[in-house]
mmCIF file of C-alpha atoms in Angstrom:
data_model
loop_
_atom_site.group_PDB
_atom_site.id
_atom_site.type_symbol
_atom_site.label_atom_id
_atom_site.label_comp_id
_atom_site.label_asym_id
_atom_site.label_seq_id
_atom_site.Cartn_x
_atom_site.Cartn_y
_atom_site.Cartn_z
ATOM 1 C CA UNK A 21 86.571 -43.006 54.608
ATOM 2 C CA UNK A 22 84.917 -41.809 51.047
ATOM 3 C CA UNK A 23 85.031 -43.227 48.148
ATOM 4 C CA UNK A 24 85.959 -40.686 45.240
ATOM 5 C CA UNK A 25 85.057 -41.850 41.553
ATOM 6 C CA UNK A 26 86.553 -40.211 38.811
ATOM 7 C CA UNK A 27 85.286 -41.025 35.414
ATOM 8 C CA UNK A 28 86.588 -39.781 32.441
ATOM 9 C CA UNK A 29 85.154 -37.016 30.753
ATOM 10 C CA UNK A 30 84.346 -38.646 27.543
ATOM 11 C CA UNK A 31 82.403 -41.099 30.207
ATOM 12 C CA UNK A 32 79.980 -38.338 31.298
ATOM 13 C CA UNK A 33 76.275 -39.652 31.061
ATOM 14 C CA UNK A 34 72.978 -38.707 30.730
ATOM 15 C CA UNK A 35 71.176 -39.577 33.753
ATOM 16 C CA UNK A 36 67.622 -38.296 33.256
ATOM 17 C CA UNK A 37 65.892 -35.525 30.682
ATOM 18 C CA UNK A 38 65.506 -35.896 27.130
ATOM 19 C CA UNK A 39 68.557 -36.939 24.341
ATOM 20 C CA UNK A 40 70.351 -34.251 23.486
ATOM 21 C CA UNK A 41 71.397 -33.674 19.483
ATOM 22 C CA UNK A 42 75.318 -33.434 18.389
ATOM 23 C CA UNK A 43 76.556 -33.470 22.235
ATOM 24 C CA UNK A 44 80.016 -32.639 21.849
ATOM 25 C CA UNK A 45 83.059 -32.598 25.162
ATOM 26 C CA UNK A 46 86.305 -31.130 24.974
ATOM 27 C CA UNK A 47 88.712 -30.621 26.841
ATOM 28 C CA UNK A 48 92.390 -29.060 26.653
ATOM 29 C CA UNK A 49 94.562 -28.082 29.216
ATOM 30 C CA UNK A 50 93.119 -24.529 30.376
ATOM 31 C CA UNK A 51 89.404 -25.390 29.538
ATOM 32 C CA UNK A 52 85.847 -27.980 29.366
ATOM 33 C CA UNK A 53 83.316 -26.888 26.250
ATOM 34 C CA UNK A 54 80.363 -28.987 26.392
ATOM 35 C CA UNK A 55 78.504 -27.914 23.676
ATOM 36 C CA UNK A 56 74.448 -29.553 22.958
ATOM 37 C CA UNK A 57 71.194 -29.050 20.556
ATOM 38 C CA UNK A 58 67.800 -29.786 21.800
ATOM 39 C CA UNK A 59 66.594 -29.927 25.268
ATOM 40 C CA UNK A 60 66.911 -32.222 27.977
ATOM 41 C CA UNK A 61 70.903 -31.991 28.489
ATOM 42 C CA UNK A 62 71.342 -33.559 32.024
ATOM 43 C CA UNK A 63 74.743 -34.554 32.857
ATOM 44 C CA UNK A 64 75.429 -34.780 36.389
ATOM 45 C CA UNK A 65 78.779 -36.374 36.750
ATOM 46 C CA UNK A 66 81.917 -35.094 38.500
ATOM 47 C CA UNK A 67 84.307 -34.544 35.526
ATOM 48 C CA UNK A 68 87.954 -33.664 36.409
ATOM 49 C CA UNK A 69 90.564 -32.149 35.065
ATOM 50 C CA UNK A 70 93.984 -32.017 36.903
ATOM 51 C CA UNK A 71 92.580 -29.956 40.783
ATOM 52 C CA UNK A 72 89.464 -28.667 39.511
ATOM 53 C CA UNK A 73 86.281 -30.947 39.952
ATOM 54 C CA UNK A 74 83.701 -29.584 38.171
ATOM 55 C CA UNK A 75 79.661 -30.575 38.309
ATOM 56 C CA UNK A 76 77.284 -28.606 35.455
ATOM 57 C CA UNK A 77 73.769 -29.484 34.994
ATOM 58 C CA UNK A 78 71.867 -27.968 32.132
ATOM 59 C CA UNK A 79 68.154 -28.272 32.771
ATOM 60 C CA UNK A 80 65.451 -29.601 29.720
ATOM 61 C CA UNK A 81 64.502 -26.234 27.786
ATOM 62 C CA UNK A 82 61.101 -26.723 28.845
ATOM 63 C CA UNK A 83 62.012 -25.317 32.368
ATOM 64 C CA UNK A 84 64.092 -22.531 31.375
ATOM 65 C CA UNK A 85 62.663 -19.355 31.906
ATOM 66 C CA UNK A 86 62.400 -15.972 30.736
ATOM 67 C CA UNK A 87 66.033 -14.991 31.591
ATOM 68 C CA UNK A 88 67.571 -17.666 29.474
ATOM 69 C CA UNK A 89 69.389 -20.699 29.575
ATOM 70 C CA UNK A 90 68.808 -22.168 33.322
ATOM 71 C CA UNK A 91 72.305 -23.130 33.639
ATOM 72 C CA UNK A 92 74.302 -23.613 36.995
ATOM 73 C CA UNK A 93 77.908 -24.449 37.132
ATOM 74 C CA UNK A 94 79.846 -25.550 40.131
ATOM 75 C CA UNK A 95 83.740 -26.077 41.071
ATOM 76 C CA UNK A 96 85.784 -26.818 44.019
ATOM 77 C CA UNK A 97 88.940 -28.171 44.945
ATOM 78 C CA UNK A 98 90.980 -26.706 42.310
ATOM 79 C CA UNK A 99 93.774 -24.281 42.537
ATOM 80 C CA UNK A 100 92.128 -21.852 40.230
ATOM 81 C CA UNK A 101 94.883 -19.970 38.968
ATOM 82 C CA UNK A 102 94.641 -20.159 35.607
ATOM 83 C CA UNK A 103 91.942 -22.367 34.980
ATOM 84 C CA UNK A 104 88.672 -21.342 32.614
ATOM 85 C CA UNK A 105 85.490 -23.102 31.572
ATOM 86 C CA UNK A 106 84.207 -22.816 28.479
ATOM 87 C CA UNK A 107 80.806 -23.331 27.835
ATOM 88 C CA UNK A 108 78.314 -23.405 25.578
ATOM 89 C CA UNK A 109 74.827 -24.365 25.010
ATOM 90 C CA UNK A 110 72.977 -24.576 21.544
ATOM 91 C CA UNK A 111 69.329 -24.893 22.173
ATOM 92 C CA UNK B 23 80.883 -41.438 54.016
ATOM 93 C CA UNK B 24 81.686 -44.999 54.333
ATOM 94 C CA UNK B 25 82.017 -46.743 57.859
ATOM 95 C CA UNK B 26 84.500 -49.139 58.387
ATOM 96 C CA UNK B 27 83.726 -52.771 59.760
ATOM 97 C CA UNK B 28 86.884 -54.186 61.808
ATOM 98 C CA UNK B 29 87.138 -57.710 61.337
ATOM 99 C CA UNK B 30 86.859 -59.809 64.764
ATOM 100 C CA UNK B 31 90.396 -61.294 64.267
ATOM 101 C CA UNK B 32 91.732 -57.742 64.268
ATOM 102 C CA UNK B 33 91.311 -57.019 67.901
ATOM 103 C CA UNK B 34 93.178 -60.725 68.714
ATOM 104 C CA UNK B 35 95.851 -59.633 66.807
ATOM 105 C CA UNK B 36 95.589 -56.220 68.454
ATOM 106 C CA UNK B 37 96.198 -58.354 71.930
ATOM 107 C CA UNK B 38 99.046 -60.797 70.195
ATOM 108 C CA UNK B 39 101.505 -58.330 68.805
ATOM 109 C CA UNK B 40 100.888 -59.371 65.256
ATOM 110 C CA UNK B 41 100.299 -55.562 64.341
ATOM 111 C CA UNK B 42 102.714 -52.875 64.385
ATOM 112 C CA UNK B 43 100.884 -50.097 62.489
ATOM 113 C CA UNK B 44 103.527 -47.555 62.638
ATOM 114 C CA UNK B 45 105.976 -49.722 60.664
ATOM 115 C CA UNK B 46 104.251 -52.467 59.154
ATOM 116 C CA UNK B 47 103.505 -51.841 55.461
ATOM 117 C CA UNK B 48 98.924 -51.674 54.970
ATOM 118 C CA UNK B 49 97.498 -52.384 51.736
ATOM 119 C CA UNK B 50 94.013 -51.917 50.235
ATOM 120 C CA UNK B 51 92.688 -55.053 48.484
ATOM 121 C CA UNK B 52 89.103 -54.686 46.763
ATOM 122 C CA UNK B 53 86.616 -57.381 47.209
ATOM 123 C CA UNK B 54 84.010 -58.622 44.508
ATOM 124 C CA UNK B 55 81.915 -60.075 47.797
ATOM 125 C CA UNK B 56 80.904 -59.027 51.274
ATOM 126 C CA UNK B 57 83.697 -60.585 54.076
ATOM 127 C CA UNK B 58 82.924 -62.127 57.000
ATOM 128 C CA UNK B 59 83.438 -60.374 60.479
ATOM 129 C CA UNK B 60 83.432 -63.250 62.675
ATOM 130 C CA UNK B 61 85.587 -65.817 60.384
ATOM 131 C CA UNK B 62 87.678 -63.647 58.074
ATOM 132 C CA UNK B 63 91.296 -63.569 59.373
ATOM 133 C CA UNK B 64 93.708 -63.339 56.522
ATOM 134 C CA UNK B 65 93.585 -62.291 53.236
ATOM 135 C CA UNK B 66 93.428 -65.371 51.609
ATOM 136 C CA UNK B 67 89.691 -65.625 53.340
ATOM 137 C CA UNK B 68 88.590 -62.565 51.402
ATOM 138 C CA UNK B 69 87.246 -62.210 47.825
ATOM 139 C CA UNK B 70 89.837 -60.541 45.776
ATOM 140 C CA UNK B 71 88.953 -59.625 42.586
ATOM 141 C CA UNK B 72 91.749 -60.492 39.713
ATOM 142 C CA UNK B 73 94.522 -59.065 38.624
ATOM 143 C CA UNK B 74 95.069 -56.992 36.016
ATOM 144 C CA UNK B 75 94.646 -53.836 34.018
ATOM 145 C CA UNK B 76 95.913 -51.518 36.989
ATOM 146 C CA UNK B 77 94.928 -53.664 39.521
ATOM 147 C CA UNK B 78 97.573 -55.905 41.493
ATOM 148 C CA UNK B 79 97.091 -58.710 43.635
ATOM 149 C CA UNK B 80 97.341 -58.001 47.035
ATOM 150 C CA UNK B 81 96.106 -54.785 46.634
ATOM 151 C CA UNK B 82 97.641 -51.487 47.078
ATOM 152 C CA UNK B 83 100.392 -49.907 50.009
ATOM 153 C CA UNK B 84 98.604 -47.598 51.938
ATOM 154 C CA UNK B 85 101.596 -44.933 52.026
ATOM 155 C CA UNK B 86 103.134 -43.437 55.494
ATOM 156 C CA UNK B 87 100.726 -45.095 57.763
ATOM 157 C CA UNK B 88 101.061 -44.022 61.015
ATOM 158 C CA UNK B 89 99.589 -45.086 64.879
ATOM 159 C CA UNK B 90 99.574 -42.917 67.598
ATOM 160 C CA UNK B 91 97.265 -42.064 70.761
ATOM 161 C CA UNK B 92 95.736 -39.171 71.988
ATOM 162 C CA UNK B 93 93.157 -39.339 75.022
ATOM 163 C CA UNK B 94 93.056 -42.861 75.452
ATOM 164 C CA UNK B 95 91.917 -43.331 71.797
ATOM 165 C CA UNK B 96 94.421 -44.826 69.270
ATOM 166 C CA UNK B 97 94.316 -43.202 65.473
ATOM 167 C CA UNK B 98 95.640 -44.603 62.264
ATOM 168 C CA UNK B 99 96.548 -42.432 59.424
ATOM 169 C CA UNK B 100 98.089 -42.962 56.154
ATOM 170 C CA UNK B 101 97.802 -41.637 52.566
ATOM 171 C CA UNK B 102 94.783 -41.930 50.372
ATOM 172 C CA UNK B 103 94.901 -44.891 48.225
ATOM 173 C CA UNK B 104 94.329 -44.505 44.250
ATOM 174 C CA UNK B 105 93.505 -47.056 41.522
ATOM 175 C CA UNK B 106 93.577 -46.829 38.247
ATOM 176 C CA UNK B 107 92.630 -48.712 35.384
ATOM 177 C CA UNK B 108 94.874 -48.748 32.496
ATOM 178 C CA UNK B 109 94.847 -50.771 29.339
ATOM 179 C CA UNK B 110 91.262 -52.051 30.239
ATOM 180 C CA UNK B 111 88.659 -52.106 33.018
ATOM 181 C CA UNK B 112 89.740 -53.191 35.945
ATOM 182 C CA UNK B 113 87.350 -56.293 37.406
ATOM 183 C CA UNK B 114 84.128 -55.434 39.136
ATOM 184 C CA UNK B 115 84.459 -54.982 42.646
ATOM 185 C CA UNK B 116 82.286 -53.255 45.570
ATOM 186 C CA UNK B 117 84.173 -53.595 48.735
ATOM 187 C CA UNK B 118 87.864 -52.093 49.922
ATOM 188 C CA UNK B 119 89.406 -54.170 52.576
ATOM 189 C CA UNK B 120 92.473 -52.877 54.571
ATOM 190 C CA UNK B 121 95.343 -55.606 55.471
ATOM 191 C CA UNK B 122 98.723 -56.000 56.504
ATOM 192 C CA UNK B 123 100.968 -57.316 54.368
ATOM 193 C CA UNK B 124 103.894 -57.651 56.508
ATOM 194 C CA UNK B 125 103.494 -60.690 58.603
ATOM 195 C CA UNK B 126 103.430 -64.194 57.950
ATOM 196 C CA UNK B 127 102.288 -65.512 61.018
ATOM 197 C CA UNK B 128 99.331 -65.480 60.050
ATOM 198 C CA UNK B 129 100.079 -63.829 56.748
ATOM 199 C CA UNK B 130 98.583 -60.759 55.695
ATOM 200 C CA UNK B 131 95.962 -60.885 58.962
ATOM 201 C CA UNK B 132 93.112 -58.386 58.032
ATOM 202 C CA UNK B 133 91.983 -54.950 59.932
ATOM 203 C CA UNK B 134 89.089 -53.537 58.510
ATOM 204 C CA UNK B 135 86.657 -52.984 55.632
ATOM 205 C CA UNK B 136 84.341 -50.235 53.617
ATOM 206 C CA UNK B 137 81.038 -50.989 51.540
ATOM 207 C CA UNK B 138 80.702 -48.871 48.547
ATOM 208 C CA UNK B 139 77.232 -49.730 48.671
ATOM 209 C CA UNK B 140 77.006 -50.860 44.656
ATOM 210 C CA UNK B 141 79.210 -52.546 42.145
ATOM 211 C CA UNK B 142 82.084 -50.348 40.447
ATOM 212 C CA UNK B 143 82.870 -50.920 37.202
ATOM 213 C CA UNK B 144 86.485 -49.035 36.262
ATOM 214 C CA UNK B 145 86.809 -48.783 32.740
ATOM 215 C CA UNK B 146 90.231 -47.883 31.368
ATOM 216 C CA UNK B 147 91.677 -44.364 32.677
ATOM 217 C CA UNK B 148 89.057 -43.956 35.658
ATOM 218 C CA UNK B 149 90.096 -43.867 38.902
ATOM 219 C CA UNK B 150 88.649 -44.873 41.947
ATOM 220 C CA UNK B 151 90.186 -43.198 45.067
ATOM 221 C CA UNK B 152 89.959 -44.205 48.403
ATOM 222 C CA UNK B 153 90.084 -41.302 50.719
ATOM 223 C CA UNK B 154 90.769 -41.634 54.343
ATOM 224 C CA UNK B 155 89.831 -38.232 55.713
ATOM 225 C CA UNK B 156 91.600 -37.575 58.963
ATOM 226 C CA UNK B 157 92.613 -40.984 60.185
ATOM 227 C CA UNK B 158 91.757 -44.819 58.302
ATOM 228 C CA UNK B 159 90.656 -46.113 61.524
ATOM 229 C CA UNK B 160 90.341 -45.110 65.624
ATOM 230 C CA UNK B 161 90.574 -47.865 68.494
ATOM 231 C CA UNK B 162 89.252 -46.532 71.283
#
């Protein structure tokens, strides 16, 4: 047996990093935006919407490297079809 | 992954009939304490948290259990088990306890339990589910 929490979205928390300035998440039916200022975004909780369990982690900006934004998305479960994520950070 | 603990009473039952798992309705209670292996027997010995805001008392049905044997090892399966709170949190708990709610001699004898390993706190719209994976329990 496994347990399987499902917090809201609005619930999402910062575990560790920095605070993040004028964190802002949205949802609608097709789409998450999860939009932040500043460094130090961590949110590491499994938000879900209808099939599609979704875990993003944005790292503090002091790690981010040349390339950009270090930024890593993940999904599973979900049906897919017709499902986007938006997002966005503001650093 | 969550083990399950069988309660001590469960395999006397087993041996007395009291069980029919193909037929009798299972429920998932949640417990605000750890039970008792060796004394627990019904669920009136168990912790239940209170009722209310999603939560009933006397838990929730696990849906089309079944029982069957393959190899000399006997599997139950049944649907995944979901609670929700509405209107409010629903009161702390940390264990899930698996019963049977259809006899009453002894009423609602206990089978089994699983240890989240924390408190949960469910505020209002979360849901904790209880997933079973390919069978709730195996007797082998």
């Amino acid at each position: 047996m496994s347990w399987l929490y499902q917090p809201l979205l609005a619930a999402a928390q910062q575990q560790s990093g920095g605070e993040p300035q004028n964190l802002t998440l949205t949802a609608d039916a097709a789409s998450f935006t999860i939009t932040a200022q500043d460094a130090g975004l961590f949110v590491n909780r499994v938000l879900n919407a209808e099939a599609l369990i979704i875990v993003i982690i944005a790292r503090p900006a002091t790690l981010i490297g040349p390339d950009g934004p270090d930024l890593q998305s993940r999904s599973s479960g979900g049906s897919g079809a017709g499902i986007s994520i938006g997002l966005s950070i503001g650093i | 992954m969550a083990s399950a603990v069988k309660f001590d009473q469960f395999s006397e039952d087993l041996g007395l009939g009291v069980h029919d798992l193909n037929a009798d309705t299972l429920k998932i209670v949640l417990l605000d304490a750890a039970p008792t292996v060796a004394t627990d027997a019904v669920l009136a010995d168990l912790s239940e948290i209170a009722a209310g805001n999603g939560y009933t008392a006397g838990g929730n049905t696990v849906a089309n259990n079944a029982y069957s044997e393959a190899s000399g090892t006997g599997t139950l399966t049944g649907d995944d088990v979901v609670f929700t709170a509405s209107s409010g949190p629903i009161a702390t708990f940390r264990y899930a306890a698996l019963i049977n709610d259809t006899p009453t001699t002894p009423a609602d004898p206990v089978i089994c339990y699983w240890d989240y390993g924390e408190d949960v706190d469910l505020a209002d719209g979360e849901t904790m589910t209880i997933d079973f994976g390919a069978s709730i329990i195996e007797i082998a």
